[in-house]
């Protein structure tokens, strides 16, 4: 079933009928939300022949100073993004990251690209979420943070 066809049962005010969510797992709904929110970023990444995992690697490298390739790959492994050595090598070949004494750093080009893509993603997320009631967004965010805190791996 196509993602856009899943929640057809909307009321006239644009809100989703509670019955529409029945039969879907929370994990499925979270993946659906992520799929839709990440759509503009995925389109831009495809134009640049980069994967979402490569973008996530760049984002982690931007946030994490003095991390090795292995450190960043371990961080990526906690999500649904997996990255092979070839994809990391491609980022190096494209001049987006450097590795010196095993430490990963973004190049100037990598920093510019990360900032451009992060801005695109944040704008797309903001546009998507402003269509949802503020109190509902807050409630969902708090609930998700609670689930993450209670199920977080210790490693």
PDB file of C-alpha atoms in Angstrom:
ATOM      1  CA  UNK A   1       0.000   0.000   0.000  1.00  0.00           C
ATOM      2  CA  UNK A   2       1.366   3.455  -0.877  1.00  0.00           C
ATOM      3  CA  UNK A   3       2.187   5.714   2.073  1.00  0.00           C
ATOM      4  CA  UNK A   4      -0.107   8.485   0.847  1.00  0.00           C
ATOM      5  CA  UNK A   5      -3.122   6.142   0.812  1.00  0.00           C
ATOM      6  CA  UNK A   6      -2.873   4.947   4.406  1.00  0.00           C
ATOM      7  CA  UNK A   7      -4.834   7.614   6.264  1.00  0.00           C
ATOM      8  CA  UNK A   8      -7.781   8.306   3.961  1.00  0.00           C
ATOM      9  CA  UNK A   9     -10.390   8.662   6.716  1.00  0.00           C
ATOM     10  CA  UNK A  10     -10.175  12.377   7.462  1.00  0.00           C
ATOM     11  CA  UNK A  11     -12.999  14.391   8.888  1.00  0.00           C
ATOM     12  CA  UNK A  12     -14.120  17.554   7.106  1.00  0.00           C
ATOM     13  CA  UNK A  13     -11.991  19.682   9.468  1.00  0.00           C
ATOM     14  CA  UNK A  14      -8.852  17.926   8.205  1.00  0.00           C
ATOM     15  CA  UNK A  15      -8.272  15.963  11.404  1.00  0.00           C
ATOM     16  CA  UNK A  16      -7.693  12.257  11.186  1.00  0.00           C
ATOM     17  CA  UNK A  17     -10.453  10.053  12.553  1.00  0.00           C
ATOM     18  CA  UNK A  18      -9.152   8.009  15.510  1.00  0.00           C
ATOM     19  CA  UNK A  19     -10.388   4.830  13.829  1.00  0.00           C
ATOM     20  CA  UNK A  20      -7.969   5.474  10.956  1.00  0.00           C
ATOM     21  CA  UNK A  21      -5.047   4.671  13.272  1.00  0.00           C
ATOM     22  CA  UNK A  22      -6.482   1.328  14.345  1.00  0.00           C
ATOM     23  CA  UNK A  23      -4.581  -1.572  12.891  1.00  0.00           C
ATOM     24  CA  UNK A  24      -1.305   0.310  12.521  1.00  0.00           C
ATOM     25  CA  UNK A  25       1.582  -0.206  14.876  1.00  0.00           C
ATOM     26  CA  UNK A  26       3.287   2.795  16.431  1.00  0.00           C
ATOM     27  CA  UNK A  27       6.495   1.808  14.662  1.00  0.00           C
ATOM     28  CA  UNK A  28       4.735   1.838  11.307  1.00  0.00           C
ATOM     29  CA  UNK A  29       3.211   5.265  11.950  1.00  0.00           C
ATOM     30  CA  UNK A  30       6.596   6.635  13.065  1.00  0.00           C
ATOM     31  CA  UNK A  31       8.255   5.329   9.892  1.00  0.00           C
ATOM     32  CA  UNK A  32       5.449   6.862   7.820  1.00  0.00           C
ATOM     33  CA  UNK A  33       5.912  10.250   9.501  1.00  0.00           C
ATOM     34  CA  UNK A  34       9.669  10.084   9.032  1.00  0.00           C
ATOM     35  CA  UNK A  35       9.227   9.088   5.384  1.00  0.00           C
ATOM     36  CA  UNK A  36       6.997  12.077   4.730  1.00  0.00           C
ATOM     37  CA  UNK A  37       9.061  14.604   6.704  1.00  0.00           C
ATOM     38  CA  UNK A  38      12.324  13.448   5.072  1.00  0.00           C
ATOM     39  CA  UNK A  39      10.879  13.523   1.523  1.00  0.00           C
ATOM     40  CA  UNK A  40      12.350  16.927   0.481  1.00  0.00           C
ATOM     41  CA  UNK A  41      15.738  15.956   1.913  1.00  0.00           C
ATOM     42  CA  UNK A  42      15.697  12.579   0.127  1.00  0.00           C
ATOM     43  CA  UNK A  43      14.874  14.324  -3.173  1.00  0.00           C
ATOM     44  CA  UNK A  44      17.822  16.701  -2.746  1.00  0.00           C
ATOM     45  CA  UNK A  45      20.145  13.878  -1.691  1.00  0.00           C
ATOM     46  CA  UNK A  46      19.129  11.850  -4.775  1.00  0.00           C
ATOM     47  CA  UNK A  47      20.047  14.814  -7.001  1.00  0.00           C
ATOM     48  CA  UNK A  48      23.493  14.775  -5.394  1.00  0.00           C
ATOM     49  CA  UNK A  49      23.720  10.953  -5.524  1.00  0.00           C
ATOM     50  CA  UNK A  50      24.007  10.738  -1.733  1.00  0.00           C
ATOM     51  CA  UNK A  51      22.113   8.480   0.659  1.00  0.00           C
ATOM     52  CA  UNK A  52      20.262   9.435   3.812  1.00  0.00           C
ATOM     53  CA  UNK A  53      22.871   7.423   5.732  1.00  0.00           C
ATOM     54  CA  UNK A  54      25.653   9.534   4.184  1.00  0.00           C
ATOM     55  CA  UNK A  55      23.808  12.706   5.165  1.00  0.00           C
ATOM     56  CA  UNK A  56      23.421  11.368   8.707  1.00  0.00           C
ATOM     57  CA  UNK A  57      27.160  10.595   8.771  1.00  0.00           C
ATOM     58  CA  UNK A  58      27.870  14.227   7.748  1.00  0.00           C
ATOM     59  CA  UNK A  59      25.474  15.499  10.421  1.00  0.00           C
ATOM     60  CA  UNK A  60      27.116  13.357  13.103  1.00  0.00           C
ATOM     61  CA  UNK A  61      30.574  14.501  11.980  1.00  0.00           C
ATOM     62  CA  UNK A  62      29.387  18.117  12.225  1.00  0.00           C
ATOM     63  CA  UNK A  63      28.153  17.594  15.813  1.00  0.00           C
ATOM     64  CA  UNK A  64      30.875  15.292  17.041  1.00  0.00           C
ATOM     65  CA  UNK A  65      34.428  16.533  17.290  1.00  0.00           C
ATOM     66  CA  UNK A  66      37.334  14.097  17.509  1.00  0.00           C
ATOM     67  CA  UNK A  67      35.281  11.061  16.447  1.00  0.00           C
ATOM     68  CA  UNK A  68      36.752   8.246  14.390  1.00  0.00           C
ATOM     69  CA  UNK A  69      35.044   6.646  11.413  1.00  0.00           C
ATOM     70  CA  UNK A  70      34.321   3.667  13.667  1.00  0.00           C
ATOM     71  CA  UNK A  71      32.744   5.930  16.316  1.00  0.00           C
ATOM     72  CA  UNK A  72      30.450   7.536  13.738  1.00  0.00           C
ATOM     73  CA  UNK A  73      29.508   4.187  12.199  1.00  0.00           C
ATOM     74  CA  UNK A  74      28.626   2.879  15.672  1.00  0.00           C
ATOM     75  CA  UNK A  75      26.380   5.942  16.235  1.00  0.00           C
ATOM     76  CA  UNK A  76      24.717   5.348  12.863  1.00  0.00           C
ATOM     77  CA  UNK A  77      24.144   1.713  13.741  1.00  0.00           C
ATOM     78  CA  UNK A  78      21.709   2.768  16.505  1.00  0.00           C
ATOM     79  CA  UNK A  79      19.195   3.883  13.894  1.00  0.00           C
ATOM     80  CA  UNK A  80      17.950   2.500  10.611  1.00  0.00           C
ATOM     81  CA  UNK A  81      20.877   3.984   8.719  1.00  0.00           C
ATOM     82  CA  UNK A  82      23.704   1.657   7.860  1.00  0.00           C
ATOM     83  CA  UNK A  83      26.730   2.833   5.986  1.00  0.00           C
ATOM     84  CA  UNK A  84      29.366   0.765   4.264  1.00  0.00           C
ATOM     85  CA  UNK A  85      33.033   1.577   3.882  1.00  0.00           C
ATOM     86  CA  UNK A  86      32.403   2.383   0.215  1.00  0.00           C
ATOM     87  CA  UNK A  87      29.903   5.105   1.116  1.00  0.00           C
ATOM     88  CA  UNK A  88      32.363   6.623   3.596  1.00  0.00           C
ATOM     89  CA  UNK A  89      35.095   6.451   0.953  1.00  0.00           C
ATOM     90  CA  UNK A  90      32.759   8.241  -1.463  1.00  0.00           C
ATOM     91  CA  UNK A  91      32.337  11.109   1.025  1.00  0.00           C
ATOM     92  CA  UNK A  92      36.125  11.356   1.274  1.00  0.00           C
ATOM     93  CA  UNK A  93      36.529  11.190  -2.535  1.00  0.00           C
ATOM     94  CA  UNK A  94      33.926  13.926  -2.966  1.00  0.00           C
ATOM     95  CA  UNK A  95      35.980  16.106  -0.626  1.00  0.00           C
ATOM     96  CA  UNK A  96      33.201  16.365   1.962  1.00  0.00           C
ATOM     97  CA  UNK A  97      35.102  14.784   4.851  1.00  0.00           C
ATOM     98  CA  UNK A  98      38.716  14.299   5.778  1.00  0.00           C
ATOM     99  CA  UNK A  99      40.249  11.663   7.993  1.00  0.00           C
ATOM    100  CA  UNK A 100      43.455  12.594   9.774  1.00  0.00           C
ATOM    101  CA  UNK A 101      44.961  10.268  12.367  1.00  0.00           C
ATOM    102  CA  UNK A 102      41.640   8.334  12.185  1.00  0.00           C
ATOM    103  CA  UNK A 103      39.678  11.473  13.243  1.00  0.00           C
ATOM    104  CA  UNK A 104      36.853  12.568  10.917  1.00  0.00           C
ATOM    105  CA  UNK A 105      36.272  16.226  10.121  1.00  0.00           C
ATOM    106  CA  UNK A 106      34.044  17.986   7.626  1.00  0.00           C
ATOM    107  CA  UNK A 107      35.871  19.867   4.904  1.00  0.00           C
ATOM    108  CA  UNK A 108      34.735  23.386   4.009  1.00  0.00           C
ATOM    109  CA  UNK A 109      32.652  21.865   1.201  1.00  0.00           C
ATOM    110  CA  UNK A 110      31.230  19.276   3.621  1.00  0.00           C
ATOM    111  CA  UNK A 111      30.348  21.989   6.134  1.00  0.00           C
ATOM    112  CA  UNK A 112      28.585  24.059   3.458  1.00  0.00           C
ATOM    113  CA  UNK A 113      26.681  21.025   2.171  1.00  0.00           C
ATOM    114  CA  UNK A 114      25.680  19.950   5.681  1.00  0.00           C
ATOM    115  CA  UNK A 115      24.414  23.453   6.510  1.00  0.00           C
ATOM    116  CA  UNK A 116      22.465  23.643   3.243  1.00  0.00           C
ATOM    117  CA  UNK A 117      20.868  20.220   3.707  1.00  0.00           C
ATOM    118  CA  UNK A 118      20.168  20.753   7.426  1.00  0.00           C
ATOM    119  CA  UNK A 119      18.433  24.041   6.598  1.00  0.00           C
ATOM    120  CA  UNK A 120      16.386  22.371   3.872  1.00  0.00           C
ATOM    121  CA  UNK A 121      15.362  19.597   6.272  1.00  0.00           C
ATOM    122  CA  UNK A 122      14.512  21.949   9.145  1.00  0.00           C
ATOM    123  CA  UNK A 123      12.407  24.144   6.853  1.00  0.00           C
ATOM    124  CA  UNK A 124      10.562  21.113   5.461  1.00  0.00           C
ATOM    125  CA  UNK A 125       9.966  19.759   8.964  1.00  0.00           C
ATOM    126  CA  UNK A 126       8.706  23.138  10.150  1.00  0.00           C
ATOM    127  CA  UNK A 127       6.337  23.456   7.188  1.00  0.00           C
ATOM    128  CA  UNK A 128       4.998  19.964   7.835  1.00  0.00           C
ATOM    129  CA  UNK A 129       4.587  20.350  11.582  1.00  0.00           C
ATOM    130  CA  UNK A 130       2.953  23.769  11.504  1.00  0.00           C
ATOM    131  CA  UNK A 131      -0.054  22.029   9.961  1.00  0.00           C
ATOM    132  CA  UNK A 132      -0.505  20.128  13.245  1.00  0.00           C
ATOM    133  CA  UNK A 133      -1.951  21.613  16.443  1.00  0.00           C
ATOM    134  CA  UNK A 134       0.823  22.879  18.761  1.00  0.00           C
ATOM    135  CA  UNK A 135      -0.469  21.069  21.853  1.00  0.00           C
ATOM    136  CA  UNK A 136      -0.678  17.808  19.923  1.00  0.00           C
ATOM    137  CA  UNK A 137       2.912  18.252  18.642  1.00  0.00           C
ATOM    138  CA  UNK A 138       4.121  18.877  22.191  1.00  0.00           C
ATOM    139  CA  UNK A 139       2.251  15.872  23.561  1.00  0.00           C
ATOM    140  CA  UNK A 140       3.607  13.580  20.838  1.00  0.00           C
ATOM    141  CA  UNK A 141       7.168  14.895  21.289  1.00  0.00           C
ATOM    142  CA  UNK A 142       7.054  14.393  25.057  1.00  0.00           C
ATOM    143  CA  UNK A 143       5.609  10.918  24.631  1.00  0.00           C
ATOM    144  CA  UNK A 144       8.290   9.939  22.118  1.00  0.00           C
ATOM    145  CA  UNK A 145      11.062  11.275  24.361  1.00  0.00           C
ATOM    146  CA  UNK A 146       9.656   9.225  27.223  1.00  0.00           C
ATOM    147  CA  UNK A 147       9.621   6.069  25.086  1.00  0.00           C
ATOM    148  CA  UNK A 148      13.205   6.739  23.978  1.00  0.00           C
ATOM    149  CA  UNK A 149      14.389   7.317  27.557  1.00  0.00           C
ATOM    150  CA  UNK A 150      12.737   4.140  28.823  1.00  0.00           C
ATOM    151  CA  UNK A 151      13.946   1.910  26.004  1.00  0.00           C
ATOM    152  CA  UNK A 152      17.393   3.381  25.367  1.00  0.00           C
ATOM    153  CA  UNK A 153      20.328   1.012  24.975  1.00  0.00           C
ATOM    154  CA  UNK A 154      22.982   1.344  27.617  1.00  0.00           C
ATOM    155  CA  UNK A 155      25.909   1.164  25.175  1.00  0.00           C
TER     156      UNK A 155
END
